[in-house]
mmCIF file of C-alpha atoms in Angstrom:
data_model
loop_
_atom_site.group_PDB
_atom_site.id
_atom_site.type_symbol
_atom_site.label_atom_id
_atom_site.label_comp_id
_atom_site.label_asym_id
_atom_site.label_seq_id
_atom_site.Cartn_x
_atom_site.Cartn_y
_atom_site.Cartn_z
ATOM 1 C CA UNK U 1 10.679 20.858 -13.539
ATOM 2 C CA UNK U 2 10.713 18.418 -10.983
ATOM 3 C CA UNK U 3 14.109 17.926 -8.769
ATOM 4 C CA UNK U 4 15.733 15.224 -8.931
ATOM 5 C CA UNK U 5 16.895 13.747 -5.194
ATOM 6 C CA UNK U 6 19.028 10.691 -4.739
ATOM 7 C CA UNK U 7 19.137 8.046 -1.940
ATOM 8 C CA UNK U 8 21.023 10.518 0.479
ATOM 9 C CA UNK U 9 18.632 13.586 0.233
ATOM 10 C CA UNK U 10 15.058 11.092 1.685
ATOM 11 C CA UNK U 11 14.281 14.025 4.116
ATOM 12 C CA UNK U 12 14.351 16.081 1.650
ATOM 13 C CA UNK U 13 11.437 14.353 -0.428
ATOM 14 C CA UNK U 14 9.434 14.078 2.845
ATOM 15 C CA UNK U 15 9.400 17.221 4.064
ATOM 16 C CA UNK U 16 8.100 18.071 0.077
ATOM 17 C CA UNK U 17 5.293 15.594 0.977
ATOM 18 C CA UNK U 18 4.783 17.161 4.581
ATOM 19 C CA UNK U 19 4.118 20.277 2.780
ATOM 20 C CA UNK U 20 1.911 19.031 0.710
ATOM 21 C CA UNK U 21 3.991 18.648 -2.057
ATOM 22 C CA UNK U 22 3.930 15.447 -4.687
ATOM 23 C CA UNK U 23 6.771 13.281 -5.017
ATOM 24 C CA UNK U 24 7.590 10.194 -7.093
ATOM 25 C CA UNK U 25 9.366 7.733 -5.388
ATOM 26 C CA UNK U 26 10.296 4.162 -6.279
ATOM 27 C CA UNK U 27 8.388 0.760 -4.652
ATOM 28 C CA UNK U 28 9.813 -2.464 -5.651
ATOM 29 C CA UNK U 29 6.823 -2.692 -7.943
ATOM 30 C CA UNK U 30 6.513 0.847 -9.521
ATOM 31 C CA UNK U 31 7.287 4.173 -9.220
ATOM 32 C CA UNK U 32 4.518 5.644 -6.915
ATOM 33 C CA UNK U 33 3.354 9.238 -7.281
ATOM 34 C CA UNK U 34 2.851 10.150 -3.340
ATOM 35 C CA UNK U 35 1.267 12.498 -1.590
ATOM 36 C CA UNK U 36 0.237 12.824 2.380
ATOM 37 C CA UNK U 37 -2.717 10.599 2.420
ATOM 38 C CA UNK U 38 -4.251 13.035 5.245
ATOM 39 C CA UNK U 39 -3.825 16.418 3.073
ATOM 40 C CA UNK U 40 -7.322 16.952 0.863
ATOM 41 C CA UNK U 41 -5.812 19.238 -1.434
ATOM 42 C CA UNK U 42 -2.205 17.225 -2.016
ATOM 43 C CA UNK U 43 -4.629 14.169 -2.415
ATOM 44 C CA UNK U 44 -6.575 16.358 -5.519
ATOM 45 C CA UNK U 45 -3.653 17.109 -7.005
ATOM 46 C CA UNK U 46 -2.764 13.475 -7.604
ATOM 47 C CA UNK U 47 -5.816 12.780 -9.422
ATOM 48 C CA UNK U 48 -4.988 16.520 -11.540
ATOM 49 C CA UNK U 49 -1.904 15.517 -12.381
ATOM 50 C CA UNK U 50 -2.521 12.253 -13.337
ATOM 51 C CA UNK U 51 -5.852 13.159 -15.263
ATOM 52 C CA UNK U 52 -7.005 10.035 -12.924
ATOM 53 C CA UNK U 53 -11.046 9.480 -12.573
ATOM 54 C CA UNK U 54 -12.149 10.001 -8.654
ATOM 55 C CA UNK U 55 -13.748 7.254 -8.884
ATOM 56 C CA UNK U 56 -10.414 5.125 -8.812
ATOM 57 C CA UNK U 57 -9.014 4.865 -5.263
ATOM 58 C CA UNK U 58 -5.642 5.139 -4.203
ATOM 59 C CA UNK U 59 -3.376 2.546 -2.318
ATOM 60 C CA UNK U 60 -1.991 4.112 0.797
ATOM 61 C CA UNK U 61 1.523 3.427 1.900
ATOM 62 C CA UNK U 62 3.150 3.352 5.783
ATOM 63 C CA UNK U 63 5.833 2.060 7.061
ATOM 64 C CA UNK U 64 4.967 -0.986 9.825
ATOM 65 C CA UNK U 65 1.837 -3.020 10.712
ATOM 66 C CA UNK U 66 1.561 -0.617 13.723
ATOM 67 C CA UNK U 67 0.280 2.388 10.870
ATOM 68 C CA UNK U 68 -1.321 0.444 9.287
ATOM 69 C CA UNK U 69 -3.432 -0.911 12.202
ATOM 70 C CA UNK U 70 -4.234 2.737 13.172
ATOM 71 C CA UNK U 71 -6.388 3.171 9.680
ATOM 72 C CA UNK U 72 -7.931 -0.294 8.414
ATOM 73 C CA UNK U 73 -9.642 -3.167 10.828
ATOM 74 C CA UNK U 74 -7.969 -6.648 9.800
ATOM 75 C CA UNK U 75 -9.406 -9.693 8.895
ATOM 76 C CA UNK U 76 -8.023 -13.005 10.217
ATOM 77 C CA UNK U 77 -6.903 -13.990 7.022
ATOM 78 C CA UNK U 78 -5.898 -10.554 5.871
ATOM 79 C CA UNK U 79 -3.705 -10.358 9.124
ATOM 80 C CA UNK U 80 -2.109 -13.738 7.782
ATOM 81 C CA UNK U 81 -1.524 -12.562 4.201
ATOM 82 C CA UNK U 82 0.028 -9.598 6.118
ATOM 83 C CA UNK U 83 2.430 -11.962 8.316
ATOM 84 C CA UNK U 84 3.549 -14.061 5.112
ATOM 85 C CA UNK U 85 4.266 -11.109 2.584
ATOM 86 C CA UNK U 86 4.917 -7.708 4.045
ATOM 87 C CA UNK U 87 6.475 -5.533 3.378
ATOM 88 C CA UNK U 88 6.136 -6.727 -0.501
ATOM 89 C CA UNK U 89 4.627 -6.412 -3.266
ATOM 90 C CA UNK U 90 0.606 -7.299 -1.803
ATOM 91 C CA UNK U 91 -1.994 -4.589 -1.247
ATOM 92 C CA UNK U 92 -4.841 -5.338 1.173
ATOM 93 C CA UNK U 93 -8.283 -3.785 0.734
ATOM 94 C CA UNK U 94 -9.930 -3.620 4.525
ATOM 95 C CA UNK U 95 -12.778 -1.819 6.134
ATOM 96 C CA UNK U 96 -11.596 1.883 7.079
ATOM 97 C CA UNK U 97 -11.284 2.132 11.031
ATOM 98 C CA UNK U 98 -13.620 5.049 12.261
ATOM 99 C CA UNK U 99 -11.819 8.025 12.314
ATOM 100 C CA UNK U 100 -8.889 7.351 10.142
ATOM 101 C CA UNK U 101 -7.295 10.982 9.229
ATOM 102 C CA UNK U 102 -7.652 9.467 5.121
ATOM 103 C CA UNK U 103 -9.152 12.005 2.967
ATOM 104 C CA UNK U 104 -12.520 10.470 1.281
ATOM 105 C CA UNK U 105 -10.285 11.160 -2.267
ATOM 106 C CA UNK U 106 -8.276 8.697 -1.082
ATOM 107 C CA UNK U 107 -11.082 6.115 -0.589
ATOM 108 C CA UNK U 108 -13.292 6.955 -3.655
ATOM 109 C CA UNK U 109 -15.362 7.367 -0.357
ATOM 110 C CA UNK U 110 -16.052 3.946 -0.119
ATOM 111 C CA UNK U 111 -15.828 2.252 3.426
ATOM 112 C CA UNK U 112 -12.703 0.389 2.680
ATOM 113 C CA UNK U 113 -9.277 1.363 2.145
ATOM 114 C CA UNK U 114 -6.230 -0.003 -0.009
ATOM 115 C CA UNK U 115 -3.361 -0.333 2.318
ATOM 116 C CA UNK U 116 0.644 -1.756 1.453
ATOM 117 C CA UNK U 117 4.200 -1.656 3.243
ATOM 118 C CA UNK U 118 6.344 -1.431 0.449
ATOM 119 C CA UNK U 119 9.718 -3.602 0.938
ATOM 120 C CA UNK U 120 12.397 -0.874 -1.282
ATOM 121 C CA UNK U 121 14.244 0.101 1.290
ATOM 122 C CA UNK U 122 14.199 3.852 -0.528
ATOM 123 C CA UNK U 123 10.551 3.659 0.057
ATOM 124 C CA UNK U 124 10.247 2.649 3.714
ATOM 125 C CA UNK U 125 12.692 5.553 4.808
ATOM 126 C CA UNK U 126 10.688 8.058 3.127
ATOM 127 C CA UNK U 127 7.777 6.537 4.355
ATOM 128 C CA UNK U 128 8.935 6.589 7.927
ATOM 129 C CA UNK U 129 10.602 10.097 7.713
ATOM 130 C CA UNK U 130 7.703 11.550 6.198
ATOM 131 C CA UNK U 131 5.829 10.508 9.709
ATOM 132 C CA UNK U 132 1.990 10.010 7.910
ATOM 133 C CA UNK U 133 0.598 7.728 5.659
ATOM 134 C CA UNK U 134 1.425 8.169 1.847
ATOM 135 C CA UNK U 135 -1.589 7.725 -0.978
ATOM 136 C CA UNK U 136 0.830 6.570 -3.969
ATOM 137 C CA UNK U 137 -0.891 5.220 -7.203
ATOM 138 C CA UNK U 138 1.567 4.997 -10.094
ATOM 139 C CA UNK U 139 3.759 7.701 -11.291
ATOM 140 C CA UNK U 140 2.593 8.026 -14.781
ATOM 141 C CA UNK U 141 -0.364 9.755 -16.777
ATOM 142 C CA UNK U 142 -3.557 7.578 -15.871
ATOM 143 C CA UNK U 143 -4.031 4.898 -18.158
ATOM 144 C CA UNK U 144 -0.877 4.903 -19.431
ATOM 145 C CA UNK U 145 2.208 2.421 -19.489
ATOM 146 C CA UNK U 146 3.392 2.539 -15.229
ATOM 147 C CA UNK U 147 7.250 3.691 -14.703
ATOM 148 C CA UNK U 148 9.883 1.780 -13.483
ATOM 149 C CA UNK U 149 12.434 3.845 -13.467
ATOM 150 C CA UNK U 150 13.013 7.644 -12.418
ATOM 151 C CA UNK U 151 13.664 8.384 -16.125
ATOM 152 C CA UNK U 152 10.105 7.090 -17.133
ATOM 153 C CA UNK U 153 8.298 9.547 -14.214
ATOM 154 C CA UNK U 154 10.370 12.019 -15.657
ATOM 155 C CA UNK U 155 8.883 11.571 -19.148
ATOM 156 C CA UNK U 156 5.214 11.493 -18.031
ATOM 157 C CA UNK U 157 5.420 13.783 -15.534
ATOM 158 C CA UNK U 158 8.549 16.232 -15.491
ATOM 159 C CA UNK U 159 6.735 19.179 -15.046
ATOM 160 C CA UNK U 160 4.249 18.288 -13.268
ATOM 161 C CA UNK U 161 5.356 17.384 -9.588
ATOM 162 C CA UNK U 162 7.481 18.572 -6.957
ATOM 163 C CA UNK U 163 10.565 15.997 -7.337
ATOM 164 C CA UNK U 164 11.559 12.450 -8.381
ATOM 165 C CA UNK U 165 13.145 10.319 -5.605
ATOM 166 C CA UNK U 166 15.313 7.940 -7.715
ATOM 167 C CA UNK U 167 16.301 4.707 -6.606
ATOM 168 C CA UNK U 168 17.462 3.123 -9.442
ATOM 169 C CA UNK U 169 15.183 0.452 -11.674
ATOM 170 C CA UNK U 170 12.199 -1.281 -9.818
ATOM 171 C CA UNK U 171 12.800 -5.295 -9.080
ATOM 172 C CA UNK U 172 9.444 -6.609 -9.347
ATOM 173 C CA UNK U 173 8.310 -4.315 -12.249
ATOM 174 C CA UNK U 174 4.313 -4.758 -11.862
ATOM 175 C CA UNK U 175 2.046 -3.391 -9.475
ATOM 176 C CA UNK U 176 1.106 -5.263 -6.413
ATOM 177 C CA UNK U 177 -1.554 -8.206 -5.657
ATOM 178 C CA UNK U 178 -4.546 -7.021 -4.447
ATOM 179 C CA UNK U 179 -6.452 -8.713 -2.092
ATOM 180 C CA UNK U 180 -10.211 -7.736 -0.266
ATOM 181 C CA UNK U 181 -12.727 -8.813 1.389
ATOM 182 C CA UNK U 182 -13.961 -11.576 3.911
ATOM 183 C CA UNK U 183 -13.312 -14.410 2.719
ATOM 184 C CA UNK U 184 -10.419 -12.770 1.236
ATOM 185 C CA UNK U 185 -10.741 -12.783 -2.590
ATOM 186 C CA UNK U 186 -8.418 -11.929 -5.543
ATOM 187 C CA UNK U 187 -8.587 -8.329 -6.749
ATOM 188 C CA UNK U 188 -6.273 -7.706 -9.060
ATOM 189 C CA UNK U 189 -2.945 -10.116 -9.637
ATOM 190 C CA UNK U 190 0.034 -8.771 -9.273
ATOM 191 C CA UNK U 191 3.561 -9.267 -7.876
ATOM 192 C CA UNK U 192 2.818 -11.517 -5.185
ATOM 193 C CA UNK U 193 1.944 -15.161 -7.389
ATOM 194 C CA UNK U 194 -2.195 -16.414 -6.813
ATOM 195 C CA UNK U 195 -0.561 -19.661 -5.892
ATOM 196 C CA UNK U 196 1.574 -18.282 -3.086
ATOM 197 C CA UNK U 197 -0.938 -16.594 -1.512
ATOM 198 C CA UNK U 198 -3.307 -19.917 -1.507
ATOM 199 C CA UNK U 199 -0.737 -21.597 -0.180
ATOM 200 C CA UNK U 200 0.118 -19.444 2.560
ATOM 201 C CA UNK U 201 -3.933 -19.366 3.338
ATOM 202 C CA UNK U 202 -4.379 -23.299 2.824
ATOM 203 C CA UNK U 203 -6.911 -22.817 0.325
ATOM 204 C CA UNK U 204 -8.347 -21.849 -2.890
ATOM 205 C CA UNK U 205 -8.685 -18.327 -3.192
ATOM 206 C CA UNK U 206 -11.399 -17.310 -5.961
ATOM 207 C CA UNK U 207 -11.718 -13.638 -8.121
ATOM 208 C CA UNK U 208 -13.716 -11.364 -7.203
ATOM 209 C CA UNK U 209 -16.335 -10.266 -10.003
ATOM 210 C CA UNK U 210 -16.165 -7.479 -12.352
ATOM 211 C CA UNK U 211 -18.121 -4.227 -10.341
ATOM 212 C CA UNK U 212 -19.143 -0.889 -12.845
ATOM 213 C CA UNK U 213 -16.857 1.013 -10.430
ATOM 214 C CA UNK U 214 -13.675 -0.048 -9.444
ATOM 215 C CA UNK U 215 -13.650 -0.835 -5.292
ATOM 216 C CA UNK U 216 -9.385 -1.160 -6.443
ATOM 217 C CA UNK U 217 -6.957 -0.005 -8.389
ATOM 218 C CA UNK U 218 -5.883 -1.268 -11.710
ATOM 219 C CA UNK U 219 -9.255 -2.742 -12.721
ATOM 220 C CA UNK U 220 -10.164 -0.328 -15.437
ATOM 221 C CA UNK U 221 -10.711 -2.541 -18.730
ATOM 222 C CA UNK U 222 -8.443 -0.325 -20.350
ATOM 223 C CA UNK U 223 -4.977 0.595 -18.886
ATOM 224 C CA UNK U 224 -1.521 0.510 -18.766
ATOM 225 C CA UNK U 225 -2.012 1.564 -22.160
ATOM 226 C CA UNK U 226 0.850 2.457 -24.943
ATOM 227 C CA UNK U 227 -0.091 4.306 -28.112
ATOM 228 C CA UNK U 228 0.758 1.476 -30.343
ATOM 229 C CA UNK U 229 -2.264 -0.836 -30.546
ATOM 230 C CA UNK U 230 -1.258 -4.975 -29.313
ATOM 231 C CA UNK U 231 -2.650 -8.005 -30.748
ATOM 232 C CA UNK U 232 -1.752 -10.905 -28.318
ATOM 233 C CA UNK U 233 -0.777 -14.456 -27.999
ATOM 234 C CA UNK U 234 1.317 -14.263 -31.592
ATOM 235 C CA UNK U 235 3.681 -17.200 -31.669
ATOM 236 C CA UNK U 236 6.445 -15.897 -34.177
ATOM 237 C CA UNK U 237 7.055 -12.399 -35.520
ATOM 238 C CA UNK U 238 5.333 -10.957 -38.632
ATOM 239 C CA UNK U 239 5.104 -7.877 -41.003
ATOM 240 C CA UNK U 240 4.731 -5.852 -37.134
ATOM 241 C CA UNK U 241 7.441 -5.927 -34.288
ATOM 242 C CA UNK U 242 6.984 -8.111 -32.173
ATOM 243 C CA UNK U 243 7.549 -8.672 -28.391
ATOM 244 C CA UNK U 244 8.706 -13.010 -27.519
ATOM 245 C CA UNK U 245 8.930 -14.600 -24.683
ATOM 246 C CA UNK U 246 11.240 -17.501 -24.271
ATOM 247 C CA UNK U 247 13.292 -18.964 -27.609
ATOM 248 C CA UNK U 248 12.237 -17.309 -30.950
ATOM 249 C CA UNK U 249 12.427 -14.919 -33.311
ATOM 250 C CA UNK U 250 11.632 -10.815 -31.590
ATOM 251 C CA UNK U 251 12.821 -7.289 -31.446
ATOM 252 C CA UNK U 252 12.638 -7.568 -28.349
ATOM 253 C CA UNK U 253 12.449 -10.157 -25.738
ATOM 254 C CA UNK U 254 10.677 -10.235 -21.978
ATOM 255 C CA UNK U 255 13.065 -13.838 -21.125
ATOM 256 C CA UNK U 256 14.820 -15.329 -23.666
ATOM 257 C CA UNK U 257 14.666 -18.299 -21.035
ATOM 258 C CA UNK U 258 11.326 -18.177 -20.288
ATOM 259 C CA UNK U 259 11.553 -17.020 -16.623
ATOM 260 C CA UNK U 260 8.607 -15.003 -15.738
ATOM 261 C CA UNK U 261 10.255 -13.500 -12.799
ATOM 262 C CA UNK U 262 12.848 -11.858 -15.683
ATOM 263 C CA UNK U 263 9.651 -11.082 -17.851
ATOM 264 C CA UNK U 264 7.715 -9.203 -14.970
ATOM 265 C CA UNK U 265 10.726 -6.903 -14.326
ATOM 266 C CA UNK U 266 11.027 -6.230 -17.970
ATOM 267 C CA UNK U 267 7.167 -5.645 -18.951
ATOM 268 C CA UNK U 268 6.815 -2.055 -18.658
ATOM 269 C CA UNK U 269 10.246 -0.607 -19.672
ATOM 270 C CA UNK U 270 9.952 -3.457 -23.249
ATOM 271 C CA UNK U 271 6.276 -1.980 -23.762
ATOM 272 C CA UNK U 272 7.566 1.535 -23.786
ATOM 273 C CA UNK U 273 10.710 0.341 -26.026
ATOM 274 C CA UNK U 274 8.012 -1.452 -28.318
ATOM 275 C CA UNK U 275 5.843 1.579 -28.425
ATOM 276 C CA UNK U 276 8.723 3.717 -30.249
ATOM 277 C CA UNK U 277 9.632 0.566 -32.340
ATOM 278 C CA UNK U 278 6.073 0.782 -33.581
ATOM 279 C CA UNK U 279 6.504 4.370 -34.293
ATOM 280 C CA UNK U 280 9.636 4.163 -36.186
ATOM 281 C CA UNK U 281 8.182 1.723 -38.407
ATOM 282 C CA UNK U 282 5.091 3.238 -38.649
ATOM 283 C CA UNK U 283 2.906 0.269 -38.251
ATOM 284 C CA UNK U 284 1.295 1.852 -34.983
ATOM 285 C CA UNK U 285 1.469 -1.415 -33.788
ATOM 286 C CA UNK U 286 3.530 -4.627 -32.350
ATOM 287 C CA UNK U 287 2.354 -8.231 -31.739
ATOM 288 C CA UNK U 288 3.535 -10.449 -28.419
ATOM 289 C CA UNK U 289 4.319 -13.693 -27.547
ATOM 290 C CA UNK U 290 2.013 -16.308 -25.651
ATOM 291 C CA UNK U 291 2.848 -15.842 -21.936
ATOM 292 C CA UNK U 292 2.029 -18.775 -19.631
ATOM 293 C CA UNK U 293 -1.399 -18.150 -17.074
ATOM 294 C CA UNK U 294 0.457 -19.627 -14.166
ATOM 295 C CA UNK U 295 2.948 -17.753 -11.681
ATOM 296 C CA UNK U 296 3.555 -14.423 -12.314
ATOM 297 C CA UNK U 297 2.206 -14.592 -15.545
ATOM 298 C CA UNK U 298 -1.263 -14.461 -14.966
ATOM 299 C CA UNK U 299 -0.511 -10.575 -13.518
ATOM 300 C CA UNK U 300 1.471 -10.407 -16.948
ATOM 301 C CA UNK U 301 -1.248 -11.249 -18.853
ATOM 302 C CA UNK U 302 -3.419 -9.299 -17.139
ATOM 303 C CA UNK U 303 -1.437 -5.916 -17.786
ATOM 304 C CA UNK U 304 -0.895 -7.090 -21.546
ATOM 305 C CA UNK U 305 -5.271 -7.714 -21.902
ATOM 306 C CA UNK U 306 -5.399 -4.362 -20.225
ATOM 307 C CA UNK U 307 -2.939 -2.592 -22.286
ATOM 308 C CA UNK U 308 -4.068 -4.180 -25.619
ATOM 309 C CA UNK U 309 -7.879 -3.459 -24.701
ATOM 310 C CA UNK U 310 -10.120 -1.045 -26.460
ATOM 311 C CA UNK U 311 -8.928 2.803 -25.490
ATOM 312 C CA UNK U 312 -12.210 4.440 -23.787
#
């Protein structure tokens, strides 16, 4: 069973993860599922307890630019996105320096390396008590819906990993913006809006193209996947239950105002919450409101395509 450590026992959790131990801890996105980024066999076991293809890197986690200089080479305007949103809720995919103590795992051995400083306070003590960098994807079976809360780890993963770190419900509530390349392109949207990012680059900033193999995380077609099937972009609620957004009829609703900000935090813990609506009424399945392709919800509709996609 895994233990459960509060906000005043953080050495605790990273001497678990200096030993090679995995330990859930909370990012203002997610809940991460960590291990010691520089530890092969710690590194395995995330992808064994998960049930998470090796083909799917990780994002690695430290604690100040200065880490994160040691292991990836920046770009100019990856070194600006840097400046203008960490620590936050942005993930930067850069060419691995030579020599950086990362096990190939960790990489998918590609040449290039995810790379975040988290802003949770929770998470940037553990991350500087634990001394090393920290491969974290999310703390939940792969493919299914990611936790945002210690109670959701708990009921993916319970007996499965070392300890939960529990800092209370995550603020964001989806994973981070990715960003790669040179120029720097969109890799997968996230917590940090398109818009904001273009702005703080003075320019258009264009998606990258669908690859066989993912070269980041979250860009399996199929993901963040609850058991219930989803049909999308439903404007009122029918014979299934159904999930709104803004004023209408729902079981449930992501913002009854229509803030996306609200409906971002809420995603994951309402699709869970729909799931076992769907189950109760035996339908196996749950409809959801139109949600608007600007802001943060073009990340929102990209976890509810995902989620509502074919299951491989």
């Amino acid at each position: 069973m895994a233990r459960a450590i509060n906000r005043h026992q953080v050495e605790d959790a990273a001497a678990l993860l200096r030993a090679g131990e995995l330990v859930a801890f909370p990012t203002e996105t997610v809940y991460g599922l960590g291990a010691d980024a520089t530890n092969d066999k710690a590194v395995a076991a995330i992808f064994a307890t998960k049930n998470r293809p090796t083909f799917n890197p990780l994002i690695v986690h430290v604690a100040d630019m200065e880490a994160a200089e040691a292991l990836v080479t920046f770009t100019p305007e990856a070194r600006h996105l840097a400046q203008a949103f960490w620590p936050g809720p942005m993930t930067l995919v850069l060419p691995k320096r030579e020599g950086a103590p990362l096990c190939d795992l960790v990489t998918a051995s590609l040449d290039t390396v995810g790379i975040r400083l988290p802003a949770h306070p929770l998470a940037q003590e553990l991350l500087r008590k634990a001394g090393r960098p920290i491969a974290a994807p999310s703390a939940n079976p792969s493919g299914k819906i990611s936790p945002t809360t210690a109670a959701h780890v708990r009921a993916g993963l319970e007996n499965r990993i070392a300890a939960v770190l529990d800092g209370g419900a995550c603020t964001v509530g989806l994973e981070s913006t990715i960003f790669g390349g040179d120029p720097i392109t969109l890799l997968r949207p996230g917590g940090i809006p398109l818009e904001a990012a273009e702005k703080a680059l003075g320019r258009g900033i264009r998606s990258a193209k669908a690859t066989a193999l993912p070269t980041a995380p979250g860009q399996l077609a199929s993901h963040y996947a609850p058991e219930a099937s989803i049909t999308l972009d439903v404007q009122t609620r029918g014979d299934a239950p159904h999930l709104g957004f803004g004023p209408g009829e729902a079981d449930l609703n992501l913002s009854e105002r229509g803030d996306l900000v609200e409906a971002a935090a809420n995603l994951f813990a309402m699709l869970r919450d729909m799931d076992a609506l769907a189950a109760a009424a035996e339908t196996r399945k749950f409809t959801v409101a139109p949600i608007p392709d600007s802001g943060l919800g073009h990340a929102i509709r990209d976890r509810l395509q995902r989620a509502a996609a074919p299951r491989p």
